[in-house]
Amino acid sequence: MTKTKFKKNVYKLLDQNKQILVFVRIPNSGNNRHYFFINNKTDFDNLIINSNTSDSITIFKTIKLLESGLVTKEFIKKVLISISKDRFKSELIILKDSYEGFKEKKYSQWDSVENISELEEVLLDSIGEHINLIKDPEFWDKLNTYHLYFPNKLGISKPGKAY
């Protein structure tokens, strides 16, 4: 997908939704996977402007937001009861950051959990923080994503041996 088509598709998605989930992978970096929400075209444009050649940006057309809110003991109890009914059919992503946090720190705070025990541990460590609990989106799902390897100055994505 070209950068122009990618931006056009994401703009449409932003027009239809109050926020979109972004997954950024930065090659040759210790902390190279980042999840966060973007709420407007200005932040999306800022992400594009500040991306480097070969950064990989994935935008999810839809996500399954299971829970969102300030983590308290009551919140944890509610989430654990709700999630245990699903018998943990897939990994869950716990987002603690927005694009603003990513922009400020150059990384995003998020966790991935595979079972109830891990979920409870992360939630207990997150008391007092606002989180978003999401069913792990599949970034390779071409029907549910827009994806771009950020191009170089010549417009070429993934030049040479980027990965």
PDB file of C-alpha atoms in Angstrom:
ATOM      1  CA  MET A   1       0.000   0.000   0.000  1.00  0.00           C
ATOM      2  CA  THR A   2       1.305   3.442  -0.855  1.00  0.00           C
ATOM      3  CA  LYS A   3       1.730   6.068   1.828  1.00  0.00           C
ATOM      4  CA  THR A   4      -0.932   8.241   0.161  1.00  0.00           C
ATOM      5  CA  LYS A   5      -3.505   5.432   0.040  1.00  0.00           C
ATOM      6  CA  PHE A   6      -2.629   4.428   3.617  1.00  0.00           C
ATOM      7  CA  LYS A   7      -3.250   7.978   4.878  1.00  0.00           C
ATOM      8  CA  LYS A   8      -6.513   8.271   2.926  1.00  0.00           C
ATOM      9  CA  ASN A   9      -7.815   4.993   4.392  1.00  0.00           C
ATOM     10  CA  VAL A  10      -6.808   5.953   7.930  1.00  0.00           C
ATOM     11  CA  TYR A  11      -8.414   9.399   7.592  1.00  0.00           C
ATOM     12  CA  LYS A  12     -11.701   7.699   6.620  1.00  0.00           C
ATOM     13  CA  LEU A  13     -11.401   5.398   9.603  1.00  0.00           C
ATOM     14  CA  LEU A  14     -10.763   8.360  11.928  1.00  0.00           C
ATOM     15  CA  ASP A  15     -13.856  10.088  10.500  1.00  0.00           C
ATOM     16  CA  GLN A  16     -15.927   7.008  11.422  1.00  0.00           C
ATOM     17  CA  ASN A  17     -14.438   6.286  14.873  1.00  0.00           C
ATOM     18  CA  LYS A  18     -13.537   8.315  17.941  1.00  0.00           C
ATOM     19  CA  GLN A  19     -10.224   6.452  18.207  1.00  0.00           C
ATOM     20  CA  ILE A  20      -8.201   3.859  16.338  1.00  0.00           C
ATOM     21  CA  LEU A  21      -5.676   1.326  17.590  1.00  0.00           C
ATOM     22  CA  VAL A  22      -2.159   1.668  16.205  1.00  0.00           C
ATOM     23  CA  PHE A  23       0.612  -0.915  16.330  1.00  0.00           C
ATOM     24  CA  VAL A  24       4.098   0.384  15.492  1.00  0.00           C
ATOM     25  CA  ARG A  25       7.172  -1.791  15.086  1.00  0.00           C
ATOM     26  CA  ILE A  26      10.548  -0.083  14.993  1.00  0.00           C
ATOM     27  CA  PRO A  27      13.394  -2.222  13.614  1.00  0.00           C
ATOM     28  CA  ASN A  28      16.737  -2.537  15.387  1.00  0.00           C
ATOM     29  CA  SER A  29      15.392  -1.140  18.639  1.00  0.00           C
ATOM     30  CA  GLY A  30      15.282  -2.728  22.089  1.00  0.00           C
ATOM     31  CA  ASN A  31      11.701  -1.711  22.779  1.00  0.00           C
ATOM     32  CA  ASN A  32      10.391  -2.133  19.283  1.00  0.00           C
ATOM     33  CA  ARG A  33       6.649  -2.896  19.610  1.00  0.00           C
ATOM     34  CA  HIS A  34       4.185  -0.173  20.542  1.00  0.00           C
ATOM     35  CA  TYR A  35       0.401  -0.127  20.893  1.00  0.00           C
ATOM     36  CA  PHE A  36      -1.588   3.060  21.464  1.00  0.00           C
ATOM     37  CA  PHE A  37      -4.768   4.828  20.419  1.00  0.00           C
ATOM     38  CA  ILE A  38      -4.894   7.796  18.080  1.00  0.00           C
ATOM     39  CA  ASN A  39      -7.906  10.087  18.343  1.00  0.00           C
ATOM     40  CA  ASN A  40      -7.439  12.581  15.521  1.00  0.00           C
ATOM     41  CA  LYS A  41      -5.834  13.321  12.172  1.00  0.00           C
ATOM     42  CA  THR A  42      -3.295  15.729  13.681  1.00  0.00           C
ATOM     43  CA  ASP A  43      -1.819  13.003  15.896  1.00  0.00           C
ATOM     44  CA  PHE A  44      -1.836  10.568  12.983  1.00  0.00           C
ATOM     45  CA  ASP A  45      -0.026  13.087  10.772  1.00  0.00           C
ATOM     46  CA  ASN A  46       2.480  13.660  13.581  1.00  0.00           C
ATOM     47  CA  LEU A  47       3.112   9.906  13.795  1.00  0.00           C
ATOM     48  CA  ILE A  48       3.766   9.780  10.047  1.00  0.00           C
ATOM     49  CA  ILE A  49       6.078  12.815  10.128  1.00  0.00           C
ATOM     50  CA  ASN A  50       8.120  11.351  12.980  1.00  0.00           C
ATOM     51  CA  SER A  51       8.388   7.805  11.594  1.00  0.00           C
ATOM     52  CA  ASN A  52      11.694   6.529  10.283  1.00  0.00           C
ATOM     53  CA  THR A  53      12.433   4.517   7.181  1.00  0.00           C
ATOM     54  CA  SER A  54      11.342   0.885   7.659  1.00  0.00           C
ATOM     55  CA  ASP A  55       9.146   1.570  10.672  1.00  0.00           C
ATOM     56  CA  SER A  56       6.073  -0.590  10.351  1.00  0.00           C
ATOM     57  CA  ILE A  57       2.700   0.993  11.092  1.00  0.00           C
ATOM     58  CA  THR A  58      -0.437  -1.110  11.402  1.00  0.00           C
ATOM     59  CA  ILE A  59      -3.892   0.396  11.880  1.00  0.00           C
ATOM     60  CA  PHE A  60      -6.724  -1.886  12.992  1.00  0.00           C
ATOM     61  CA  LYS A  61     -10.081  -1.288  11.331  1.00  0.00           C
ATOM     62  CA  THR A  62     -11.901  -2.891  14.264  1.00  0.00           C
ATOM     63  CA  ILE A  63     -10.949  -4.084  17.726  1.00  0.00           C
ATOM     64  CA  LYS A  64     -12.712  -5.808  20.573  1.00  0.00           C
ATOM     65  CA  LEU A  65     -12.470  -3.465  23.560  1.00  0.00           C
ATOM     66  CA  LEU A  66     -13.385  -5.637  26.536  1.00  0.00           C
ATOM     67  CA  GLU A  67     -13.077  -3.074  29.301  1.00  0.00           C
ATOM     68  CA  SER A  68     -11.785   0.432  29.863  1.00  0.00           C
ATOM     69  CA  GLY A  69     -11.392   2.486  32.994  1.00  0.00           C
ATOM     70  CA  LEU A  70      -9.560   3.344  36.170  1.00  0.00           C
ATOM     71  CA  VAL A  71      -8.168   0.214  37.815  1.00  0.00           C
ATOM     72  CA  THR A  72      -9.559  -0.317  41.304  1.00  0.00           C
ATOM     73  CA  LYS A  73     -10.152  -3.508  43.312  1.00  0.00           C
ATOM     74  CA  GLU A  74     -13.791  -3.447  42.166  1.00  0.00           C
ATOM     75  CA  PHE A  75     -12.697  -2.979  38.547  1.00  0.00           C
ATOM     76  CA  ILE A  76     -10.330  -5.975  38.844  1.00  0.00           C
ATOM     77  CA  LYS A  77     -13.045  -8.194  40.330  1.00  0.00           C
ATOM     78  CA  LYS A  78     -15.471  -7.221  37.549  1.00  0.00           C
ATOM     79  CA  VAL A  79     -12.870  -7.872  34.822  1.00  0.00           C
ATOM     80  CA  LEU A  80     -11.766 -11.227  36.226  1.00  0.00           C
ATOM     81  CA  ILE A  81     -15.349 -12.465  36.449  1.00  0.00           C
ATOM     82  CA  SER A  82     -16.128 -11.241  32.924  1.00  0.00           C
ATOM     83  CA  ILE A  83     -12.955 -12.658  31.334  1.00  0.00           C
ATOM     84  CA  SER A  84     -13.164 -16.028  33.110  1.00  0.00           C
ATOM     85  CA  LYS A  85     -16.487 -16.651  31.338  1.00  0.00           C
ATOM     86  CA  ASP A  86     -14.639 -16.543  27.995  1.00  0.00           C
ATOM     87  CA  ARG A  87     -12.097 -19.071  29.316  1.00  0.00           C
ATOM     88  CA  PHE A  88      -9.292 -16.929  27.936  1.00  0.00           C
ATOM     89  CA  LYS A  89      -9.648 -17.925  24.298  1.00  0.00           C
ATOM     90  CA  SER A  90      -6.934 -15.518  23.160  1.00  0.00           C
ATOM     91  CA  GLU A  91      -4.240 -13.213  24.497  1.00  0.00           C
ATOM     92  CA  LEU A  92      -5.305  -9.862  25.839  1.00  0.00           C
ATOM     93  CA  ILE A  93      -3.557  -6.535  25.430  1.00  0.00           C
ATOM     94  CA  ILE A  94      -3.640  -4.075  28.309  1.00  0.00           C
ATOM     95  CA  LEU A  95      -2.965  -0.562  27.052  1.00  0.00           C
ATOM     96  CA  LYS A  96      -1.824   2.070  29.513  1.00  0.00           C
ATOM     97  CA  ASP A  97      -0.758   4.743  27.045  1.00  0.00           C
ATOM     98  CA  SER A  98      -2.156   7.035  24.417  1.00  0.00           C
ATOM     99  CA  TYR A  99      -0.321   8.518  21.458  1.00  0.00           C
ATOM    100  CA  GLU A 100       0.639  11.468  23.666  1.00  0.00           C
ATOM    101  CA  GLY A 101       2.460   9.103  26.026  1.00  0.00           C
ATOM    102  CA  PHE A 102       4.224   7.412  23.123  1.00  0.00           C
ATOM    103  CA  LYS A 103       5.235  10.759  21.628  1.00  0.00           C
ATOM    104  CA  GLU A 104       6.551  12.044  24.944  1.00  0.00           C
ATOM    105  CA  LYS A 105       8.449   8.925  26.061  1.00  0.00           C
ATOM    106  CA  LYS A 106       9.293   7.383  22.649  1.00  0.00           C
ATOM    107  CA  TYR A 107       7.701   4.125  23.816  1.00  0.00           C
ATOM    108  CA  SER A 108       4.281   2.929  24.908  1.00  0.00           C
ATOM    109  CA  GLN A 109       3.219   1.145  28.060  1.00  0.00           C
ATOM    110  CA  TRP A 110       1.259  -2.026  27.403  1.00  0.00           C
ATOM    111  CA  ASP A 111       1.187  -5.642  28.513  1.00  0.00           C
ATOM    112  CA  SER A 112       0.122  -8.897  26.932  1.00  0.00           C
ATOM    113  CA  VAL A 113      -1.415 -11.607  29.092  1.00  0.00           C
ATOM    114  CA  GLU A 114      -2.252 -15.219  28.281  1.00  0.00           C
ATOM    115  CA  ASN A 115      -4.201 -16.360  31.345  1.00  0.00           C
ATOM    116  CA  ILE A 116      -6.248 -15.180  34.316  1.00  0.00           C
ATOM    117  CA  SER A 117      -3.277 -15.250  36.711  1.00  0.00           C
ATOM    118  CA  GLU A 118      -1.196 -12.962  34.475  1.00  0.00           C
ATOM    119  CA  LEU A 119      -4.188 -10.666  33.977  1.00  0.00           C
ATOM    120  CA  GLU A 120      -4.789 -10.376  37.714  1.00  0.00           C
ATOM    121  CA  GLU A 121      -1.085  -9.667  38.343  1.00  0.00           C
ATOM    122  CA  VAL A 122      -0.918  -6.894  35.739  1.00  0.00           C
ATOM    123  CA  LEU A 123      -4.169  -5.350  36.950  1.00  0.00           C
ATOM    124  CA  LEU A 124      -2.987  -5.361  40.570  1.00  0.00           C
ATOM    125  CA  ASP A 125       0.210  -3.614  39.438  1.00  0.00           C
ATOM    126  CA  SER A 126      -1.953  -1.078  37.589  1.00  0.00           C
ATOM    127  CA  ILE A 127      -4.183   0.099  40.443  1.00  0.00           C
ATOM    128  CA  GLY A 128      -4.811   3.817  40.069  1.00  0.00           C
ATOM    129  CA  GLU A 129      -4.031   3.824  36.329  1.00  0.00           C
ATOM    130  CA  HIS A 130      -6.441   4.073  33.416  1.00  0.00           C
ATOM    131  CA  ILE A 131      -6.271   1.013  31.154  1.00  0.00           C
ATOM    132  CA  ASN A 132      -7.917  -0.354  28.039  1.00  0.00           C
ATOM    133  CA  LEU A 133      -8.305  -4.146  27.857  1.00  0.00           C
ATOM    134  CA  ILE A 134      -8.407  -5.421  24.294  1.00  0.00           C
ATOM    135  CA  LYS A 135      -8.657  -8.858  22.741  1.00  0.00           C
ATOM    136  CA  ASP A 136      -5.267  -9.311  21.046  1.00  0.00           C
ATOM    137  CA  PRO A 137      -5.726  -8.012  17.500  1.00  0.00           C
ATOM    138  CA  GLU A 138      -4.009  -9.966  14.762  1.00  0.00           C
ATOM    139  CA  PHE A 139      -1.742  -7.533  12.932  1.00  0.00           C
ATOM    140  CA  TRP A 140      -1.299  -9.978  10.042  1.00  0.00           C
ATOM    141  CA  ASP A 141      -5.069 -10.027   9.336  1.00  0.00           C
ATOM    142  CA  LYS A 142      -5.184  -8.228   5.984  1.00  0.00           C
ATOM    143  CA  LEU A 143      -8.963  -7.867   6.129  1.00  0.00           C
ATOM    144  CA  ASN A 144      -8.857  -5.956   9.428  1.00  0.00           C
ATOM    145  CA  THR A 145      -5.748  -3.820   8.982  1.00  0.00           C
ATOM    146  CA  TYR A 146      -4.117  -1.089   7.004  1.00  0.00           C
ATOM    147  CA  HIS A 147      -0.406  -1.619   6.982  1.00  0.00           C
ATOM    148  CA  LEU A 148       2.588   0.398   5.825  1.00  0.00           C
ATOM    149  CA  TYR A 149       6.316  -0.092   6.034  1.00  0.00           C
ATOM    150  CA  PHE A 150       7.331   3.528   6.181  1.00  0.00           C
ATOM    151  CA  PRO A 151       8.974   4.445   2.881  1.00  0.00           C
ATOM    152  CA  ASN A 152      12.314   6.124   2.349  1.00  0.00           C
ATOM    153  CA  LYS A 153      12.694   9.519   0.594  1.00  0.00           C
ATOM    154  CA  LEU A 154      12.276   7.818  -2.789  1.00  0.00           C
ATOM    155  CA  GLY A 155       8.934   6.355  -1.702  1.00  0.00           C
ATOM    156  CA  ILE A 156      10.253   2.799  -1.405  1.00  0.00           C
ATOM    157  CA  SER A 157       8.974   0.777   1.536  1.00  0.00           C
ATOM    158  CA  LYS A 158      11.156  -1.773   3.281  1.00  0.00           C
ATOM    159  CA  PRO A 159      14.298  -0.981   1.248  1.00  0.00           C
ATOM    160  CA  GLY A 160      17.187  -3.432   1.217  1.00  0.00           C
ATOM    161  CA  LYS A 161      17.361  -5.771   4.163  1.00  0.00           C
ATOM    162  CA  ALA A 162      15.364  -3.776   6.674  1.00  0.00           C
ATOM    163  CA  TYR A 163      14.362  -6.920   8.564  1.00  0.00           C
TER     164      TYR A 163
END
